[in-house]
GROMACS .gro file of C-alpha atoms in nm:
model
  281
    1UNK     CA    1   1.283  -0.280  -1.269
    2UNK     CA    2   1.257  -0.123  -0.881
    3UNK     CA    3   0.940   0.056  -0.870
    4UNK     CA    4   1.019   0.139  -0.516
    5UNK     CA    5   1.348   0.254  -0.357
    6UNK     CA    6   1.410   0.422  -0.031
    7UNK     CA    7   1.720   0.505   0.160
    8UNK     CA    8   1.865   0.580   0.488
    9UNK     CA    9   1.497   0.634   0.610
   10UNK     CA   10   1.479   0.764   0.932
   11UNK     CA   11   1.167   0.906   1.149
   12UNK     CA   12   1.216   1.053   1.484
   13UNK     CA   13   0.947   1.213   1.713
   14UNK     CA   14   1.015   1.447   1.964
   15UNK     CA   15   1.333   1.621   2.084
   16UNK     CA   16   1.572   1.576   2.359
   17UNK     CA   17   1.528   1.350   2.649
   18UNK     CA   18   1.160   1.267   2.462
   19UNK     CA   19   1.306   1.187   2.173
   20UNK     CA   20   1.163   0.850   2.000
   21UNK     CA   21   1.337   0.669   1.701
   22UNK     CA   22   1.059   0.539   1.522
   23UNK     CA   23   1.235   0.423   1.188
   24UNK     CA   24   1.651   0.390   1.214
   25UNK     CA   25   1.804   0.437   0.835
   26UNK     CA   26   1.594   0.174   0.664
   27UNK     CA   27   1.693   0.100   0.303
   28UNK     CA   28   1.536  -0.157   0.074
   29UNK     CA   29   1.387  -0.178  -0.267
   30UNK     CA   30   1.081  -0.337  -0.422
   31UNK     CA   31   1.042  -0.451  -0.799
   32UNK     CA   32   0.743  -0.389  -1.032
   33UNK     CA   33   0.515  -0.680  -0.965
   34UNK     CA   34   0.631  -0.801  -0.616
   35UNK     CA   35   0.387  -0.881  -0.325
   36UNK     CA   36   0.595  -0.796   0.015
   37UNK     CA   37   0.454  -0.845   0.340
   38UNK     CA   38   0.612  -0.663   0.633
   39UNK     CA   39   0.605  -0.811   0.974
   40UNK     CA   40   0.731  -0.737   1.353
   41UNK     CA   41   0.584  -0.679   1.669
   42UNK     CA   42   0.375  -0.375   1.778
   43UNK     CA   43   0.596  -0.041   1.812
   44UNK     CA   44   0.870  -0.187   1.561
   45UNK     CA   45   0.797   0.084   1.297
   46UNK     CA   46   0.575  -0.111   1.008
   47UNK     CA   47   0.297   0.141   0.981
   48UNK     CA   48   0.542   0.439   1.017
   49UNK     CA   49   0.739   0.274   0.755
   50UNK     CA   50   0.421   0.236   0.541
   51UNK     CA   51   0.331   0.612   0.563
   52UNK     CA   52   0.660   0.735   0.465
   53UNK     CA   53   0.646   0.509   0.175
   54UNK     CA   54   0.307   0.651   0.076
   55UNK     CA   55   0.373   0.996   0.144
   56UNK     CA   56   0.126   1.031   0.420
   57UNK     CA   57   0.412   1.141   0.651
   58UNK     CA   58   0.737   1.300   0.585
   59UNK     CA   59   1.090   1.164   0.707
   60UNK     CA   60   1.346   1.301   0.958
   61UNK     CA   61   1.638   1.199   0.715
   62UNK     CA   62   1.633   1.002   0.418
   63UNK     CA   63   1.431   0.919   0.055
   64UNK     CA   64   1.174   0.752  -0.096
   65UNK     CA   65   1.154   0.703  -0.472
   66UNK     CA   66   0.837   0.565  -0.640
   67UNK     CA   67   0.879   0.502  -1.018
   68UNK     CA   68   1.176   0.730  -1.006
   69UNK     CA   69   0.982   1.019  -0.850
   70UNK     CA   70   1.164   1.124  -0.513
   71UNK     CA   71   0.838   1.205  -0.286
   72UNK     CA   72   1.012   1.399  -0.060
   73UNK     CA   73   1.132   1.688  -0.313
   74UNK     CA   74   0.759   1.750  -0.409
   75UNK     CA   75   0.555   2.041  -0.233
   76UNK     CA   76   0.245   1.945  -0.034
   77UNK     CA   77  -0.002   2.009  -0.343
   78UNK     CA   78   0.220   1.832  -0.592
   79UNK     CA   79   0.279   1.530  -0.345
   80UNK     CA   80  -0.116   1.513  -0.271
   81UNK     CA   81  -0.155   1.468  -0.653
   82UNK     CA   82   0.107   1.239  -0.681
   83UNK     CA   83  -0.030   1.030  -0.404
   84UNK     CA   84  -0.379   1.014  -0.546
   85UNK     CA   85  -0.248   0.918  -0.886
   86UNK     CA   86   0.033   0.660  -0.810
   87UNK     CA   87  -0.038   0.522  -0.446
   88UNK     CA   88  -0.280   0.316  -0.340
   89UNK     CA   89  -0.358   0.313   0.046
   90UNK     CA   90  -0.553   0.037   0.189
   91UNK     CA   91  -0.640   0.069   0.592
   92UNK     CA   92  -0.746  -0.147   0.860
   93UNK     CA   93  -1.076   0.041   0.917
   94UNK     CA   94  -1.173   0.122   0.556
   95UNK     CA   95  -1.175   0.491   0.576
   96UNK     CA   96  -1.469   0.509   0.353
   97UNK     CA   97  -1.678   0.842   0.307
   98UNK     CA   98  -2.003   0.754   0.497
   99UNK     CA   99  -2.252   0.948   0.251
  100UNK     CA  100  -2.108   0.831  -0.050
  101UNK     CA  101  -2.196   0.490  -0.219
  102UNK     CA  102  -1.942   0.217  -0.289
  103UNK     CA  103  -1.942   0.322  -0.651
  104UNK     CA  104  -1.862   0.691  -0.572
  105UNK     CA  105  -1.600   0.585  -0.307
  106UNK     CA  106  -1.407   0.390  -0.560
  107UNK     CA  107  -1.393   0.667  -0.806
  108UNK     CA  108  -1.312   0.938  -0.564
  109UNK     CA  109  -0.979   0.984  -0.642
  110UNK     CA  110  -1.079   1.061  -0.996
  111UNK     CA  111  -1.351   1.297  -0.860
  112UNK     CA  112  -1.094   1.493  -0.629
  113UNK     CA  113  -0.880   1.544  -0.974
  114UNK     CA  114  -1.173   1.662  -1.174
  115UNK     CA  115  -1.112   1.362  -1.416
  116UNK     CA  116  -1.354   1.204  -1.637
  117UNK     CA  117  -1.445   0.852  -1.479
  118UNK     CA  118  -1.386   0.551  -1.670
  119UNK     CA  119  -1.673   0.382  -1.660
  120UNK     CA  120  -1.524   0.055  -1.836
  121UNK     CA  121  -1.259   0.047  -1.538
  122UNK     CA  122  -1.507   0.096  -1.275
  123UNK     CA  123  -1.709  -0.197  -1.403
  124UNK     CA  124  -1.421  -0.397  -1.422
  125UNK     CA  125  -1.359  -0.331  -1.062
  126UNK     CA  126  -1.685  -0.360  -0.957
  127UNK     CA  127  -1.707  -0.729  -1.108
  128UNK     CA  128  -1.355  -0.807  -1.005
  129UNK     CA  129  -1.492  -0.737  -0.624
  130UNK     CA  130  -1.800  -0.912  -0.686
  131UNK     CA  131  -1.969  -0.561  -0.566
  132UNK     CA  132  -2.183  -0.510  -0.878
  133UNK     CA  133  -2.494  -0.551  -0.705
  134UNK     CA  134  -2.378  -0.312  -0.419
  135UNK     CA  135  -2.257  -0.024  -0.629
  136UNK     CA  136  -2.530   0.185  -0.503
  137UNK     CA  137  -2.511   0.107  -0.131
  138UNK     CA  138  -2.374   0.334   0.121
  139UNK     CA  139  -2.080   0.200   0.364
  140UNK     CA  140  -2.373   0.148   0.667
  141UNK     CA  141  -2.525  -0.095   0.434
  142UNK     CA  142  -2.225  -0.316   0.380
  143UNK     CA  143  -2.045  -0.575   0.564
  144UNK     CA  144  -1.696  -0.532   0.706
  145UNK     CA  145  -1.574  -0.722   0.419
  146UNK     CA  146  -1.759  -0.559   0.165
  147UNK     CA  147  -1.620  -0.231   0.303
  148UNK     CA  148  -1.291  -0.344   0.252
  149UNK     CA  149  -1.326  -0.459  -0.089
  150UNK     CA  150  -1.456  -0.099  -0.168
  151UNK     CA  151  -1.147   0.029  -0.003
  152UNK     CA  152  -0.932  -0.179  -0.202
  153UNK     CA  153  -1.117  -0.105  -0.536
  154UNK     CA  154  -1.071   0.275  -0.446
  155UNK     CA  155  -0.663   0.202  -0.398
  156UNK     CA  156  -0.660  -0.019  -0.733
  157UNK     CA  157  -0.891   0.209  -0.949
  158UNK     CA  158  -0.605   0.465  -1.093
  159UNK     CA  159  -0.355   0.196  -1.185
  160UNK     CA  160  -0.142   0.286  -0.883
  161UNK     CA  161   0.236   0.222  -0.905
  162UNK     CA  162   0.221   0.093  -0.536
  163UNK     CA  163  -0.060  -0.060  -0.321
  164UNK     CA  164   0.025  -0.008   0.025
  165UNK     CA  165  -0.205  -0.218   0.288
  166UNK     CA  166  -0.165  -0.147   0.661
  167UNK     CA  167  -0.333  -0.439   0.863
  168UNK     CA  168  -0.611  -0.465   0.594
  169UNK     CA  169  -0.755  -0.775   0.753
  170UNK     CA  170  -0.713  -0.656   1.116
  171UNK     CA  171  -1.078  -0.567   1.170
  172UNK     CA  172  -1.237  -0.889   0.999
  173UNK     CA  173  -1.298  -1.251   1.077
  174UNK     CA  174  -1.130  -1.532   0.932
  175UNK     CA  175  -1.314  -1.594   0.652
  176UNK     CA  176  -1.331  -1.239   0.531
  177UNK     CA  177  -0.965  -1.199   0.602
  178UNK     CA  178  -0.886  -1.485   0.364
  179UNK     CA  179  -1.120  -1.335   0.101
  180UNK     CA  180  -0.940  -1.019   0.119
  181UNK     CA  181  -0.575  -1.176   0.123
  182UNK     CA  182  -0.703  -1.377  -0.198
  183UNK     CA  183  -0.806  -1.051  -0.361
  184UNK     CA  184  -0.468  -0.894  -0.312
  185UNK     CA  185  -0.296  -1.194  -0.451
  186UNK     CA  186  -0.511  -1.181  -0.750
  187UNK     CA  187  -0.485  -0.793  -0.797
  188UNK     CA  188  -0.106  -0.890  -0.784
  189UNK     CA  189  -0.135  -1.144  -1.053
  190UNK     CA  190  -0.418  -1.010  -1.267
  191UNK     CA  191  -0.332  -0.630  -1.271
  192UNK     CA  192   0.061  -0.667  -1.241
  193UNK     CA  193  -0.015  -0.469  -0.877
  194UNK     CA  194   0.294  -0.436  -0.678
  195UNK     CA  195   0.158  -0.482  -0.348
  196UNK     CA  196   0.311  -0.407   0.002
  197UNK     CA  197   0.116  -0.557   0.294
  198UNK     CA  198   0.176  -0.505   0.714
  199UNK     CA  199   0.048  -0.771   0.873
  200UNK     CA  200   0.111  -0.910   1.241
  201UNK     CA  201  -0.040  -1.268   1.118
  202UNK     CA  202   0.245  -1.467   0.970
  203UNK     CA  203   0.031  -1.691   0.813
  204UNK     CA  204  -0.096  -1.423   0.600
  205UNK     CA  205   0.263  -1.285   0.555
  206UNK     CA  206   0.372  -1.632   0.411
  207UNK     CA  207   0.110  -1.531   0.109
  208UNK     CA  208   0.340  -1.268  -0.001
  209UNK     CA  209   0.668  -1.339  -0.237
  210UNK     CA  210   0.882  -1.172  -0.008
  211UNK     CA  211   0.872  -1.117   0.382
  212UNK     CA  212   1.053  -0.815   0.555
  213UNK     CA  213   1.093  -0.857   0.949
  214UNK     CA  214   1.116  -0.527   1.132
  215UNK     CA  215   1.207  -0.466   1.509
  216UNK     CA  216   1.287  -0.162   1.690
  217UNK     CA  217   1.263   0.081   1.373
  218UNK     CA  218   1.492  -0.155   1.134
  219UNK     CA  219   1.481  -0.455   0.903
  220UNK     CA  220   1.635  -0.739   1.059
  221UNK     CA  221   1.539  -0.997   0.796
  222UNK     CA  222   1.458  -0.977   0.400
  223UNK     CA  223   1.368  -1.339   0.297
  224UNK     CA  224   1.208  -1.441  -0.047
  225UNK     CA  225   0.932  -1.739   0.029
  226UNK     CA  226   0.849  -1.775  -0.350
  227UNK     CA  227   0.972  -1.655  -0.685
  228UNK     CA  228   0.738  -1.365  -0.764
  229UNK     CA  229   0.625  -1.277  -1.143
  230UNK     CA  230   0.811  -0.948  -1.179
  231UNK     CA  231   0.821  -0.745  -1.490
  232UNK     CA  232   1.215  -0.617  -1.617
  233UNK     CA  233   1.345  -0.426  -1.873
  234UNK     CA  234   1.592  -0.754  -1.938
  235UNK     CA  235   1.264  -0.943  -2.021
  236UNK     CA  236   0.996  -0.746  -2.220
  237UNK     CA  237   0.768  -1.039  -2.237
  238UNK     CA  238   0.702  -1.026  -1.873
  239UNK     CA  239   0.874  -1.177  -1.576
  240UNK     CA  240   1.261  -1.231  -1.494
  241UNK     CA  241   1.442  -1.542  -1.624
  242UNK     CA  242   1.528  -1.809  -1.344
  243UNK     CA  243   1.890  -1.700  -1.366
  244UNK     CA  244   1.823  -1.321  -1.321
  245UNK     CA  245   1.545  -1.410  -1.054
  246UNK     CA  246   1.769  -1.603  -0.864
  247UNK     CA  247   2.040  -1.329  -0.875
  248UNK     CA  248   1.809  -1.048  -0.746
  249UNK     CA  249   1.735  -1.292  -0.469
  250UNK     CA  250   2.069  -1.343  -0.379
  251UNK     CA  251   2.179  -0.972  -0.415
  252UNK     CA  252   1.871  -0.880  -0.170
  253UNK     CA  253   2.007  -1.123   0.095
  254UNK     CA  254   2.339  -0.993   0.081
  255UNK     CA  255   2.215  -0.644   0.105
  256UNK     CA  256   2.027  -0.677   0.456
  257UNK     CA  257   2.169  -0.823   0.749
  258UNK     CA  258   2.049  -1.037   0.982
  259UNK     CA  259   1.972  -0.800   1.273
  260UNK     CA  260  -2.679   1.500   0.277
  261UNK     CA  261  -2.528   1.742   0.028
  262UNK     CA  262  -2.159   1.637   0.023
  263UNK     CA  263  -1.891   1.879  -0.179
  264UNK     CA  264  -1.565   1.793  -0.344
  265UNK     CA  265  -1.408   2.050  -0.116
  266UNK     CA  266  -1.582   1.841   0.187
  267UNK     CA  267  -1.433   1.513   0.044
  268UNK     CA  268  -1.095   1.674   0.023
  269UNK     CA  269  -1.089   1.758   0.346
  270UNK     CA  270  -1.219   1.440   0.478
  271UNK     CA  271  -0.955   1.240   0.317
  272UNK     CA  272  -0.678   1.474   0.410
  273UNK     CA  273  -0.799   1.418   0.805
  274UNK     CA  274  -0.847   1.013   0.726
  275UNK     CA  275  -0.478   0.982   0.579
  276UNK     CA  276  -0.356   1.153   0.884
  277UNK     CA  277  -0.549   0.992   1.160
  278UNK     CA  278  -0.367   0.650   1.118
  279UNK     CA  279  -0.124   0.619   1.418
  280UNK     CA  280   0.230   0.480   1.402
  281UNK     CA  281   0.301   0.100   1.473
   0.00000   0.00000   0.00000
């Protein structure tokens, strides 16, 4: 089952002689449970693509469907709610609220929606991230690797349809980078979490099931690295049969050519600013 579909996705900045085509009629789909890496040189359109997939920016042309919902038919308020509930975002610089504890940062999407926090889910996430003894720490009291784990916990807390990661290891040393990639792989397996990861490091990209190579705002290659454990309506027990999986891989290859008082209103404002501060790549 396709959890993500984008068609003719285009993003143009500026007008006239100053026009820049950051993304040029991109189309692809991702199945539920896949782990996809997007690679390419700086300026190839990777981050621009991720922001459009996550509903952080709006395209000049084209559509993005997440779980059957066309993101850009929603008004800003409905899009913000959909994003909080169905899309998890992990950035290079963590984007944690500095005056909230690790625990409070993780449950922030629920607080913003005025929903009751699922303490069982919170404890599960803290245990999974090995942060039980750091739950009451502020971001400034955590290491870079621990802060990124909190960021991942916040993204996973709502059981999102998509987990979108923009260079999540870019600000970490090798040891912490390996730990973060292992956590993402484990979330993919343990929670059947669909993950899309941007990275400039091909060594990290090779940990994914599938790799998309971008250049000049286009996807030039779509390569299956290993068979993902994806769910399908054709196989209710979980996973595709070998024949069906091979068919999906072949179909994809054919489609893609080579070539401190802190109020909730304060939190909402900070989150909006954080979502929009990431620059395109």
